[in-house]
mmCIF file of N, CA and C in Angstrom:
data_model
loop_
_atom_site.group_PDB
_atom_site.id
_atom_site.type_symbol
_atom_site.label_atom_id
_atom_site.label_comp_id
_atom_site.label_asym_id
_atom_site.label_seq_id
_atom_site.Cartn_x
_atom_site.Cartn_y
_atom_site.Cartn_z
ATOM 1 N N UNK O 1 -29.358 18.145 24.230
ATOM 2 C CA UNK O 1 -29.124 16.826 24.710
ATOM 3 C C UNK O 1 -29.014 15.813 23.550
ATOM 4 N N UNK O 2 -29.969 15.882 22.598
ATOM 5 C CA UNK O 2 -29.938 14.982 21.458
ATOM 6 C C UNK O 2 -28.700 15.250 20.596
ATOM 7 N N UNK O 3 -28.314 16.522 20.463
ATOM 8 C CA UNK O 3 -27.145 16.889 19.662
ATOM 9 C C UNK O 3 -25.877 16.304 20.330
ATOM 10 N N UNK O 4 -25.832 16.331 21.619
ATOM 11 C CA UNK O 4 -24.670 15.798 22.365
ATOM 12 C C UNK O 4 -24.570 14.275 22.161
ATOM 13 N N UNK O 5 -25.695 13.561 22.180
ATOM 14 C CA UNK O 5 -25.715 12.140 21.959
ATOM 15 C C UNK O 5 -25.300 11.800 20.543
ATOM 16 N N UNK O 6 -25.770 12.587 19.570
ATOM 17 C CA UNK O 6 -25.401 12.354 18.161
ATOM 18 C C UNK O 6 -23.905 12.601 17.974
ATOM 19 N N UNK O 7 -23.395 13.617 18.634
ATOM 20 C CA UNK O 7 -21.948 13.903 18.554
ATOM 21 C C UNK O 7 -21.145 12.774 19.156
ATOM 22 N N UNK O 8 -21.585 12.265 20.313
ATOM 23 C CA UNK O 8 -20.868 11.151 20.973
ATOM 24 C C UNK O 8 -20.927 9.895 20.110
ATOM 25 N N UNK O 9 -22.064 9.648 19.450
ATOM 26 C CA UNK O 9 -22.197 8.476 18.575
ATOM 27 C C UNK O 9 -21.217 8.610 17.401
ATOM 28 N N UNK O 10 -21.072 9.815 16.885
ATOM 29 C CA UNK O 10 -20.183 10.077 15.787
ATOM 30 C C UNK O 10 -18.739 9.799 16.182
ATOM 31 N N UNK O 11 -18.349 10.297 17.378
ATOM 32 C CA UNK O 11 -17.006 10.114 17.902
ATOM 33 C C UNK O 11 -16.755 8.603 18.169
ATOM 34 N N UNK O 12 -17.722 7.941 18.755
ATOM 35 C CA UNK O 12 -17.583 6.506 19.006
ATOM 36 C C UNK O 12 -17.407 5.747 17.702
ATOM 37 N N UNK O 13 -18.168 6.083 16.681
ATOM 38 C CA UNK O 13 -18.052 5.419 15.398
ATOM 39 C C UNK O 13 -16.671 5.654 14.793
ATOM 40 N N UNK O 14 -16.178 6.906 14.882
ATOM 41 C CA UNK O 14 -14.866 7.255 14.343
ATOM 42 C C UNK O 14 -13.775 6.461 15.045
ATOM 43 N N UNK O 15 -13.856 6.388 16.361
ATOM 44 C CA UNK O 15 -12.864 5.638 17.102
ATOM 45 C C UNK O 15 -12.913 4.149 16.774
ATOM 46 N N UNK O 16 -14.080 3.643 16.509
ATOM 47 C CA UNK O 16 -14.210 2.254 16.061
ATOM 48 C C UNK O 16 -13.550 2.012 14.724
ATOM 49 N N UNK O 17 -13.684 2.947 13.819
ATOM 50 C CA UNK O 17 -13.014 2.843 12.512
ATOM 51 C C UNK O 17 -11.501 2.857 12.687
ATOM 52 N N UNK O 18 -11.015 3.765 13.528
ATOM 53 C CA UNK O 18 -9.564 3.826 13.776
ATOM 54 C C UNK O 18 -9.044 2.544 14.418
ATOM 55 N N UNK O 19 -9.809 2.001 15.352
ATOM 56 C CA UNK O 19 -9.393 0.762 16.022
ATOM 57 C C UNK O 19 -9.378 -0.410 15.028
ATOM 58 N N UNK O 20 -10.397 -0.483 14.160
ATOM 59 C CA UNK O 20 -10.408 -1.558 13.162
ATOM 60 C C UNK O 20 -9.242 -1.423 12.189
ATOM 61 N N UNK O 21 -8.933 -0.202 11.771
ATOM 62 C CA UNK O 21 -7.789 0.018 10.885
ATOM 63 C C UNK O 21 -6.499 -0.427 11.598
ATOM 64 N N UNK O 22 -6.333 -0.021 12.859
ATOM 65 C CA UNK O 22 -5.098 -0.365 13.568
ATOM 66 C C UNK O 22 -4.961 -1.891 13.726
ATOM 67 N N UNK O 23 -6.066 -2.559 14.080
ATOM 68 C CA UNK O 23 -6.020 -4.036 14.226
ATOM 69 C C UNK O 23 -5.692 -4.689 12.891
ATOM 70 N N UNK O 24 -6.314 -4.213 11.826
ATOM 71 C CA UNK O 24 -6.095 -4.820 10.521
ATOM 72 C C UNK O 24 -4.688 -4.572 10.072
ATOM 73 N N UNK O 25 -4.162 -3.380 10.235
ATOM 74 C CA UNK O 25 -2.808 -3.023 9.854
ATOM 75 C C UNK O 25 -1.810 -3.900 10.586
ATOM 76 N N UNK O 26 -2.039 -4.092 11.877
ATOM 77 C CA UNK O 26 -1.143 -4.923 12.695
ATOM 78 C C UNK O 26 -1.167 -6.393 12.221
ATOM 79 N N UNK O 27 -2.354 -6.886 11.932
ATOM 80 C CA UNK O 27 -2.466 -8.265 11.442
ATOM 81 C C UNK O 27 -1.799 -8.427 10.085
ATOM 82 N N UNK O 28 -1.980 -7.445 9.213
ATOM 83 C CA UNK O 28 -1.307 -7.492 7.891
ATOM 84 C C UNK O 28 0.204 -7.493 8.065
ATOM 85 N N UNK O 29 0.710 -6.627 8.905
ATOM 86 C CA UNK O 29 2.135 -6.565 9.175
ATOM 87 C C UNK O 29 2.650 -7.930 9.702
ATOM 88 N N UNK O 30 1.879 -8.529 10.598
ATOM 89 C CA UNK O 30 2.276 -9.770 11.197
ATOM 90 C C UNK O 30 2.366 -10.893 10.183
ATOM 91 N N UNK O 31 1.366 -11.064 9.328
ATOM 92 C CA UNK O 31 1.358 -12.176 8.379
ATOM 93 C C UNK O 31 2.303 -11.893 7.201
ATOM 94 N N UNK O 32 2.432 -10.654 6.784
ATOM 95 C CA UNK O 32 3.330 -10.339 5.659
ATOM 96 C C UNK O 32 4.788 -10.391 6.054
ATOM 97 N N UNK O 33 5.069 -10.188 7.347
ATOM 98 C CA UNK O 33 6.440 -10.250 7.842
ATOM 99 C C UNK O 33 7.085 -11.601 7.506
ATOM 100 N N UNK O 34 6.319 -12.652 7.518
ATOM 101 C CA UNK O 34 6.797 -13.984 7.190
ATOM 102 C C UNK O 34 7.372 -14.039 5.741
ATOM 103 N N UNK O 35 6.944 -13.104 4.948
ATOM 104 C CA UNK O 35 7.380 -13.018 3.539
ATOM 105 C C UNK O 35 8.340 -11.880 3.301
ATOM 106 N N UNK O 36 8.795 -11.263 4.378
ATOM 107 C CA UNK O 36 9.755 -10.161 4.267
ATOM 108 C C UNK O 36 9.129 -8.822 3.913
ATOM 109 N N UNK O 37 7.843 -8.681 4.098
ATOM 110 C CA UNK O 37 7.139 -7.473 3.729
ATOM 111 C C UNK O 37 6.385 -6.879 4.931
ATOM 112 N N UNK O 38 6.002 -5.634 4.830
ATOM 113 C CA UNK O 38 5.074 -5.026 5.751
ATOM 114 C C UNK O 38 3.863 -4.619 4.908
ATOM 115 N N UNK O 39 2.807 -4.151 5.571
ATOM 116 C CA UNK O 39 1.609 -3.781 4.867
ATOM 117 C C UNK O 39 1.821 -2.672 3.830
ATOM 118 N N UNK O 40 2.684 -1.700 4.136
ATOM 119 C CA UNK O 40 2.946 -0.610 3.186
ATOM 120 C C UNK O 40 3.704 -1.138 1.962
ATOM 121 N N UNK O 41 4.625 -2.085 2.176
ATOM 122 C CA UNK O 41 5.334 -2.719 1.026
ATOM 123 C C UNK O 41 4.299 -3.344 0.114
ATOM 124 N N UNK O 42 3.414 -4.121 0.734
ATOM 125 C CA UNK O 42 2.418 -4.816 -0.100
ATOM 126 C C UNK O 42 1.549 -3.829 -0.873
ATOM 127 N N UNK O 43 1.137 -2.745 -0.267
ATOM 128 C CA UNK O 43 0.315 -1.749 -0.940
ATOM 129 C C UNK O 43 0.981 -1.215 -2.189
ATOM 130 N N UNK O 44 2.309 -0.959 -2.079
ATOM 131 C CA UNK O 44 3.025 -0.450 -3.236
ATOM 132 C C UNK O 44 3.102 -1.560 -4.319
ATOM 133 N N UNK O 45 3.405 -2.796 -3.933
ATOM 134 C CA UNK O 45 3.408 -3.898 -4.902
ATOM 135 C C UNK O 45 2.046 -4.064 -5.520
ATOM 136 N N UNK O 46 1.007 -3.921 -4.750
ATOM 137 C CA UNK O 46 -0.370 -4.052 -5.242
ATOM 138 C C UNK O 46 -0.675 -3.015 -6.283
ATOM 139 N N UNK O 47 -0.291 -1.791 -6.036
ATOM 140 C CA UNK O 47 -0.471 -0.704 -7.028
ATOM 141 C C UNK O 47 0.305 -1.027 -8.285
ATOM 142 N N UNK O 48 1.555 -1.406 -8.157
ATOM 143 C CA UNK O 48 2.378 -1.695 -9.339
ATOM 144 C C UNK O 48 1.867 -2.905 -10.096
ATOM 145 N N UNK O 49 1.256 -3.873 -9.425
ATOM 146 C CA UNK O 49 0.736 -5.032 -10.069
ATOM 147 C C UNK O 49 -0.495 -4.706 -10.955
ATOM 148 N N UNK O 50 -1.092 -3.557 -10.716
ATOM 149 C CA UNK O 50 -2.224 -3.156 -11.564
ATOM 150 C C UNK O 50 -1.765 -3.014 -13.015
ATOM 151 N N UNK O 51 -0.431 -2.760 -13.210
ATOM 152 C CA UNK O 51 0.208 -2.757 -14.520
ATOM 153 C C UNK O 51 -0.367 -1.725 -15.487
ATOM 154 N N UNK O 52 -0.919 -0.684 -14.975
ATOM 155 C CA UNK O 52 -1.357 0.358 -15.888
ATOM 156 C C UNK O 52 -1.242 1.712 -15.230
ATOM 157 N N UNK O 53 -0.177 2.385 -15.508
ATOM 158 C CA UNK O 53 -0.026 3.754 -15.072
ATOM 159 C C UNK O 53 -0.761 4.648 -16.061
ATOM 160 N N UNK O 54 -0.672 5.924 -15.889
ATOM 161 C CA UNK O 54 -1.295 6.856 -16.823
ATOM 162 C C UNK O 54 -0.711 6.603 -18.227
ATOM 163 N N UNK O 55 -1.577 6.555 -19.204
ATOM 164 C CA UNK O 55 -1.103 6.329 -20.546
ATOM 165 C C UNK O 55 -0.961 4.841 -20.834
ATOM 166 N N UNK O 56 -1.369 3.936 -19.899
ATOM 167 C CA UNK O 56 -1.355 2.527 -20.156
ATOM 168 C C UNK O 56 0.009 1.870 -19.992
ATOM 169 N N UNK O 57 0.981 2.594 -19.478
ATOM 170 C CA UNK O 57 2.331 2.000 -19.334
ATOM 171 C C UNK O 57 2.338 0.969 -18.225
ATOM 172 N N UNK O 58 3.362 0.164 -18.127
ATOM 173 C CA UNK O 58 3.528 -0.838 -17.109
ATOM 174 C C UNK O 58 4.267 -0.348 -15.902
ATOM 175 N N UNK O 59 4.599 0.885 -15.864
ATOM 176 C CA UNK O 59 5.311 1.480 -14.733
ATOM 177 C C UNK O 59 4.534 2.690 -14.247
ATOM 178 N N UNK O 60 4.717 3.002 -12.968
ATOM 179 C CA UNK O 60 4.060 4.162 -12.417
ATOM 180 C C UNK O 60 5.119 5.196 -12.003
ATOM 181 N N UNK O 61 4.757 6.462 -12.149
ATOM 182 C CA UNK O 61 5.605 7.494 -11.583
ATOM 183 C C UNK O 61 5.412 7.450 -10.082
ATOM 184 N N UNK O 62 6.437 7.865 -9.345
ATOM 185 C CA UNK O 62 6.339 7.862 -7.875
ATOM 186 C C UNK O 62 5.118 8.682 -7.450
ATOM 187 N N UNK O 63 4.878 9.777 -8.092
ATOM 188 C CA UNK O 63 3.716 10.604 -7.764
ATOM 189 C C UNK O 63 2.431 9.829 -7.936
ATOM 190 N N UNK O 64 2.312 9.000 -8.962
ATOM 191 C CA UNK O 64 1.100 8.202 -9.167
ATOM 192 C C UNK O 64 0.918 7.198 -8.053
ATOM 193 N N UNK O 65 1.998 6.611 -7.607
ATOM 194 C CA UNK O 65 1.908 5.668 -6.481
ATOM 195 C C UNK O 65 1.475 6.377 -5.219
ATOM 196 N N UNK O 66 2.026 7.561 -5.009
ATOM 197 C CA UNK O 66 1.691 8.316 -3.754
ATOM 198 C C UNK O 66 0.240 8.708 -3.753
ATOM 199 N N UNK O 67 -0.375 8.853 -4.924
ATOM 200 C CA UNK O 67 -1.799 9.153 -4.975
ATOM 201 C C UNK O 67 -2.659 7.986 -4.546
ATOM 202 N N UNK O 68 -2.104 6.783 -4.573
ATOM 203 C CA UNK O 68 -2.860 5.556 -4.268
ATOM 204 C C UNK O 68 -2.544 4.946 -2.881
ATOM 205 N N UNK O 69 -1.452 5.314 -2.303
ATOM 206 C CA UNK O 69 -1.078 4.784 -0.986
ATOM 207 C C UNK O 69 -1.020 5.950 0.014
ATOM 208 N N UNK O 70 -1.195 5.659 1.267
ATOM 209 C CA UNK O 70 -1.240 6.707 2.265
ATOM 210 C C UNK O 70 0.147 6.828 2.943
ATOM 211 N N UNK O 71 1.077 7.323 2.177
ATOM 212 C CA UNK O 71 2.435 7.571 2.676
ATOM 213 C C UNK O 71 2.872 8.952 2.191
ATOM 214 N N UNK O 72 3.708 9.593 2.991
ATOM 215 C CA UNK O 72 4.270 10.841 2.548
ATOM 216 C C UNK O 72 5.245 10.534 1.400
ATOM 217 N N UNK O 73 5.551 11.553 0.620
ATOM 218 C CA UNK O 73 6.484 11.403 -0.496
ATOM 219 C C UNK O 73 7.814 10.860 -0.034
ATOM 220 N N UNK O 74 8.331 11.383 1.077
ATOM 221 C CA UNK O 74 9.651 10.915 1.543
ATOM 222 C C UNK O 74 9.582 9.464 2.042
ATOM 223 N N UNK O 75 8.528 9.104 2.751
ATOM 224 C CA UNK O 75 8.372 7.722 3.223
ATOM 225 C C UNK O 75 8.257 6.766 2.050
ATOM 226 N N UNK O 76 7.504 7.198 1.027
ATOM 227 C CA UNK O 76 7.358 6.357 -0.171
ATOM 228 C C UNK O 76 8.704 6.210 -0.883
ATOM 229 N N UNK O 77 9.456 7.252 -0.976
ATOM 230 C CA UNK O 77 10.771 7.171 -1.637
ATOM 231 C C UNK O 77 11.691 6.219 -0.907
ATOM 232 N N UNK O 78 11.683 6.241 0.443
ATOM 233 C CA UNK O 78 12.477 5.284 1.199
ATOM 234 C C UNK O 78 12.007 3.858 0.990
ATOM 235 N N UNK O 79 10.708 3.680 0.970
ATOM 236 C CA UNK O 79 10.158 2.346 0.789
ATOM 237 C C UNK O 79 10.516 1.807 -0.588
ATOM 238 N N UNK O 80 10.361 2.612 -1.609
ATOM 239 C CA UNK O 80 10.723 2.193 -2.985
ATOM 240 C C UNK O 80 12.211 1.843 -3.069
ATOM 241 N N UNK O 81 13.049 2.625 -2.405
ATOM 242 C CA UNK O 81 14.494 2.345 -2.404
ATOM 243 C C UNK O 81 14.770 0.990 -1.758
ATOM 244 N N UNK O 82 14.075 0.694 -0.649
ATOM 245 C CA UNK O 82 14.246 -0.598 0.009
ATOM 246 C C UNK O 82 13.757 -1.715 -0.873
ATOM 247 N N UNK O 83 12.604 -1.569 -1.501
ATOM 248 C CA UNK O 83 12.061 -2.595 -2.411
ATOM 249 C C UNK O 83 13.018 -2.814 -3.581
ATOM 250 N N UNK O 84 13.669 -1.732 -4.043
ATOM 251 C CA UNK O 84 14.622 -1.873 -5.114
ATOM 252 C C UNK O 84 15.858 -2.637 -4.649
ATOM 253 N N UNK O 85 16.366 -2.331 -3.478
ATOM 254 C CA UNK O 85 17.508 -3.076 -2.911
ATOM 255 C C UNK O 85 17.190 -4.562 -2.777
ATOM 256 N N UNK O 86 15.934 -4.870 -2.463
ATOM 257 C CA UNK O 86 15.508 -6.273 -2.302
ATOM 258 C C UNK O 86 15.215 -6.943 -3.634
ATOM 259 N N UNK O 87 15.368 -6.178 -4.721
ATOM 260 C CA UNK O 87 15.156 -6.735 -6.059
ATOM 261 C C UNK O 87 13.709 -6.918 -6.445
ATOM 262 N N UNK O 88 12.775 -6.250 -5.749
ATOM 263 C CA UNK O 88 11.356 -6.395 -6.032
ATOM 264 C C UNK O 88 10.810 -5.376 -7.047
ATOM 265 N N UNK O 89 11.462 -4.222 -7.104
ATOM 266 C CA UNK O 89 11.064 -3.190 -8.061
ATOM 267 C C UNK O 89 12.332 -2.636 -8.723
ATOM 268 N N UNK O 90 12.113 -1.968 -9.821
ATOM 269 C CA UNK O 90 13.227 -1.251 -10.435
ATOM 270 C C UNK O 90 12.722 0.158 -10.808
ATOM 271 N N UNK O 91 13.658 1.083 -10.731
ATOM 272 C CA UNK O 91 13.396 2.484 -11.041
ATOM 273 C C UNK O 91 14.074 2.831 -12.325
ATOM 274 N N UNK O 92 13.446 3.683 -13.086
ATOM 275 C CA UNK O 92 14.050 4.199 -14.338
ATOM 276 C C UNK O 92 13.560 5.599 -14.597
ATOM 277 N N UNK O 93 14.261 6.270 -15.449
ATOM 278 C CA UNK O 93 13.884 7.637 -15.770
ATOM 279 C C UNK O 93 12.610 7.667 -16.586
ATOM 280 N N UNK O 94 11.845 8.683 -16.375
ATOM 281 C CA UNK O 94 10.563 8.854 -17.089
ATOM 282 C C UNK O 94 10.891 9.514 -18.444
ATOM 283 N N UNK O 95 10.462 8.849 -19.541
ATOM 284 C CA UNK O 95 10.758 9.367 -20.880
ATOM 285 C C UNK O 95 10.125 10.700 -21.145
ATOM 286 N N UNK O 96 8.934 10.935 -20.608
ATOM 287 C CA UNK O 96 8.237 12.189 -20.844
ATOM 288 C C UNK O 96 8.792 13.370 -20.070
ATOM 289 N N UNK O 97 9.380 13.078 -18.909
ATOM 290 C CA UNK O 97 9.848 14.103 -18.021
ATOM 291 C C UNK O 97 11.121 13.564 -17.354
ATOM 292 N N UNK O 98 12.264 14.007 -17.807
ATOM 293 C CA UNK O 98 13.529 13.426 -17.342
ATOM 294 C C UNK O 98 13.746 13.633 -15.860
ATOM 295 N N UNK O 99 12.996 14.500 -15.229
ATOM 296 C CA UNK O 99 13.121 14.685 -13.788
ATOM 297 C C UNK O 99 12.323 13.596 -13.035
ATOM 298 N N UNK O 100 11.364 12.987 -13.721
ATOM 299 C CA UNK O 100 10.521 11.996 -13.081
ATOM 300 C C UNK O 100 11.194 10.620 -13.036
ATOM 301 N N UNK O 101 10.709 9.794 -12.153
ATOM 302 C CA UNK O 101 11.141 8.429 -12.009
ATOM 303 C C UNK O 101 9.986 7.489 -12.117
ATOM 304 N N UNK O 102 10.137 6.433 -12.890
ATOM 305 C CA UNK O 102 9.102 5.408 -13.030
ATOM 306 C C UNK O 102 9.551 4.195 -12.217
ATOM 307 N N UNK O 103 8.576 3.524 -11.629
ATOM 308 C CA UNK O 103 8.839 2.338 -10.809
ATOM 309 C C UNK O 103 8.019 1.208 -11.352
ATOM 310 N N UNK O 104 8.635 0.040 -11.501
ATOM 311 C CA UNK O 104 7.897 -1.143 -11.972
ATOM 312 C C UNK O 104 8.348 -2.372 -11.206
ATOM 313 N N UNK O 105 7.511 -3.383 -11.226
ATOM 314 C CA UNK O 105 7.846 -4.650 -10.599
ATOM 315 C C UNK O 105 8.895 -5.420 -11.392
ATOM 316 N N UNK O 106 9.763 -6.091 -10.706
ATOM 317 C CA UNK O 106 10.685 -6.998 -11.351
ATOM 318 C C UNK O 106 10.001 -8.377 -11.384
ATOM 319 N N UNK O 107 10.623 -9.335 -12.035
ATOM 320 C CA UNK O 107 10.082 -10.682 -12.032
ATOM 321 C C UNK O 107 10.002 -11.219 -10.641
ATOM 322 N N UNK O 108 11.029 -10.949 -9.834
ATOM 323 C CA UNK O 108 11.025 -11.360 -8.436
ATOM 324 C C UNK O 108 9.871 -10.711 -7.670
ATOM 325 N N UNK O 109 9.625 -9.458 -7.940
ATOM 326 C CA UNK O 109 8.527 -8.754 -7.277
ATOM 327 C C UNK O 109 7.190 -9.280 -7.692
ATOM 328 N N UNK O 110 7.006 -9.597 -8.973
ATOM 329 C CA UNK O 110 5.749 -10.182 -9.432
ATOM 330 C C UNK O 110 5.524 -11.551 -8.778
ATOM 331 N N UNK O 111 6.576 -12.354 -8.675
ATOM 332 C CA UNK O 111 6.455 -13.692 -8.066
ATOM 333 C C UNK O 111 6.062 -13.542 -6.600
ATOM 334 N N UNK O 112 6.733 -12.691 -5.850
ATOM 335 C CA UNK O 112 6.410 -12.488 -4.453
ATOM 336 C C UNK O 112 5.004 -11.967 -4.258
ATOM 337 N N UNK O 113 4.621 -11.013 -5.134
ATOM 338 C CA UNK O 113 3.265 -10.479 -5.070
ATOM 339 C C UNK O 113 2.246 -11.567 -5.269
ATOM 340 N N UNK O 114 2.430 -12.431 -6.242
ATOM 341 C CA UNK O 114 1.525 -13.509 -6.507
ATOM 342 C C UNK O 114 1.423 -14.458 -5.311
ATOM 343 N N UNK O 115 2.506 -14.654 -4.588
ATOM 344 C CA UNK O 115 2.553 -15.510 -3.434
ATOM 345 C C UNK O 115 1.789 -14.916 -2.251
ATOM 346 N N UNK O 116 1.924 -13.618 -2.021
ATOM 347 C CA UNK O 116 1.345 -13.007 -0.850
ATOM 348 C C UNK O 116 -0.059 -12.414 -1.071
ATOM 349 N N UNK O 117 -0.468 -12.235 -2.332
ATOM 350 C CA UNK O 117 -1.780 -11.659 -2.607
ATOM 351 C C UNK O 117 -2.881 -12.439 -1.865
ATOM 352 N N UNK O 118 -2.960 -13.775 -1.995
ATOM 353 C CA UNK O 118 -4.026 -14.498 -1.283
ATOM 354 C C UNK O 118 -3.936 -14.369 0.238
ATOM 355 N N UNK O 119 -2.731 -14.243 0.744
ATOM 356 C CA UNK O 119 -2.548 -14.085 2.203
ATOM 357 C C UNK O 119 -3.130 -12.745 2.627
ATOM 358 N N UNK O 120 -2.785 -11.676 1.903
ATOM 359 C CA UNK O 120 -3.268 -10.340 2.249
ATOM 360 C C UNK O 120 -4.790 -10.287 2.131
ATOM 361 N N UNK O 121 -5.307 -10.822 1.056
ATOM 362 C CA UNK O 121 -6.785 -10.754 0.858
ATOM 363 C C UNK O 121 -7.519 -11.578 1.905
ATOM 364 N N UNK O 122 -6.920 -12.685 2.350
ATOM 365 C CA UNK O 122 -7.523 -13.492 3.444
ATOM 366 C C UNK O 122 -7.602 -12.709 4.720
ATOM 367 N N UNK O 123 -6.562 -11.929 5.028
ATOM 368 C CA UNK O 123 -6.586 -11.093 6.246
ATOM 369 C C UNK O 123 -7.685 -10.065 6.103
ATOM 370 N N UNK O 124 -7.766 -9.405 4.971
ATOM 371 C CA UNK O 124 -8.807 -8.398 4.767
ATOM 372 C C UNK O 124 -10.199 -9.026 4.941
ATOM 373 N N UNK O 125 -10.377 -10.177 4.339
ATOM 374 C CA UNK O 125 -11.663 -10.852 4.435
ATOM 375 C C UNK O 125 -12.012 -11.157 5.880
ATOM 376 N N UNK O 126 -11.070 -11.681 6.646
ATOM 377 C CA UNK O 126 -11.273 -12.062 8.022
ATOM 378 C C UNK O 126 -11.510 -10.821 8.901
ATOM 379 N N UNK O 127 -10.705 -9.812 8.722
ATOM 380 C CA UNK O 127 -10.759 -8.633 9.592
ATOM 381 C C UNK O 127 -11.936 -7.708 9.292
ATOM 382 N N UNK O 128 -12.320 -7.658 8.041
ATOM 383 C CA UNK O 128 -13.352 -6.691 7.641
ATOM 384 C C UNK O 128 -14.726 -7.299 7.493
ATOM 385 N N UNK O 129 -14.858 -8.582 7.754
ATOM 386 C CA UNK O 129 -16.157 -9.223 7.659
ATOM 387 C C UNK O 129 -17.079 -8.635 8.735
ATOM 388 N N UNK O 130 -18.301 -8.378 8.354
ATOM 389 C CA UNK O 130 -19.223 -7.791 9.352
ATOM 390 C C UNK O 130 -19.709 -8.785 10.366
#
């Protein structure tokens, strides 16, 4: 009986985490949409704004970005292509591995990131406050 209650408490907690994530993601999408972004777009810009890939470079390999955001490789590739079309990022060949691609913020991308960073952080603060 106690094991069943503990299991139910665990499931209830897990569902609460999922619901909080879903509400937060929806709110992020809603407020970032005003700036032409969605939450996943912002996450990629946020990673790129860290400005330090492996080896201290200012660009990240797509694989390095995928290690930091929760998107499949193909979804990330489509997202990066869209951000590039919008002039927010640029892609270039990786000097160490010609098969690799490096992604970095453009000036336009840095400006937009600076504009939306406080908006995104305010949503996180509001949604995740205990």
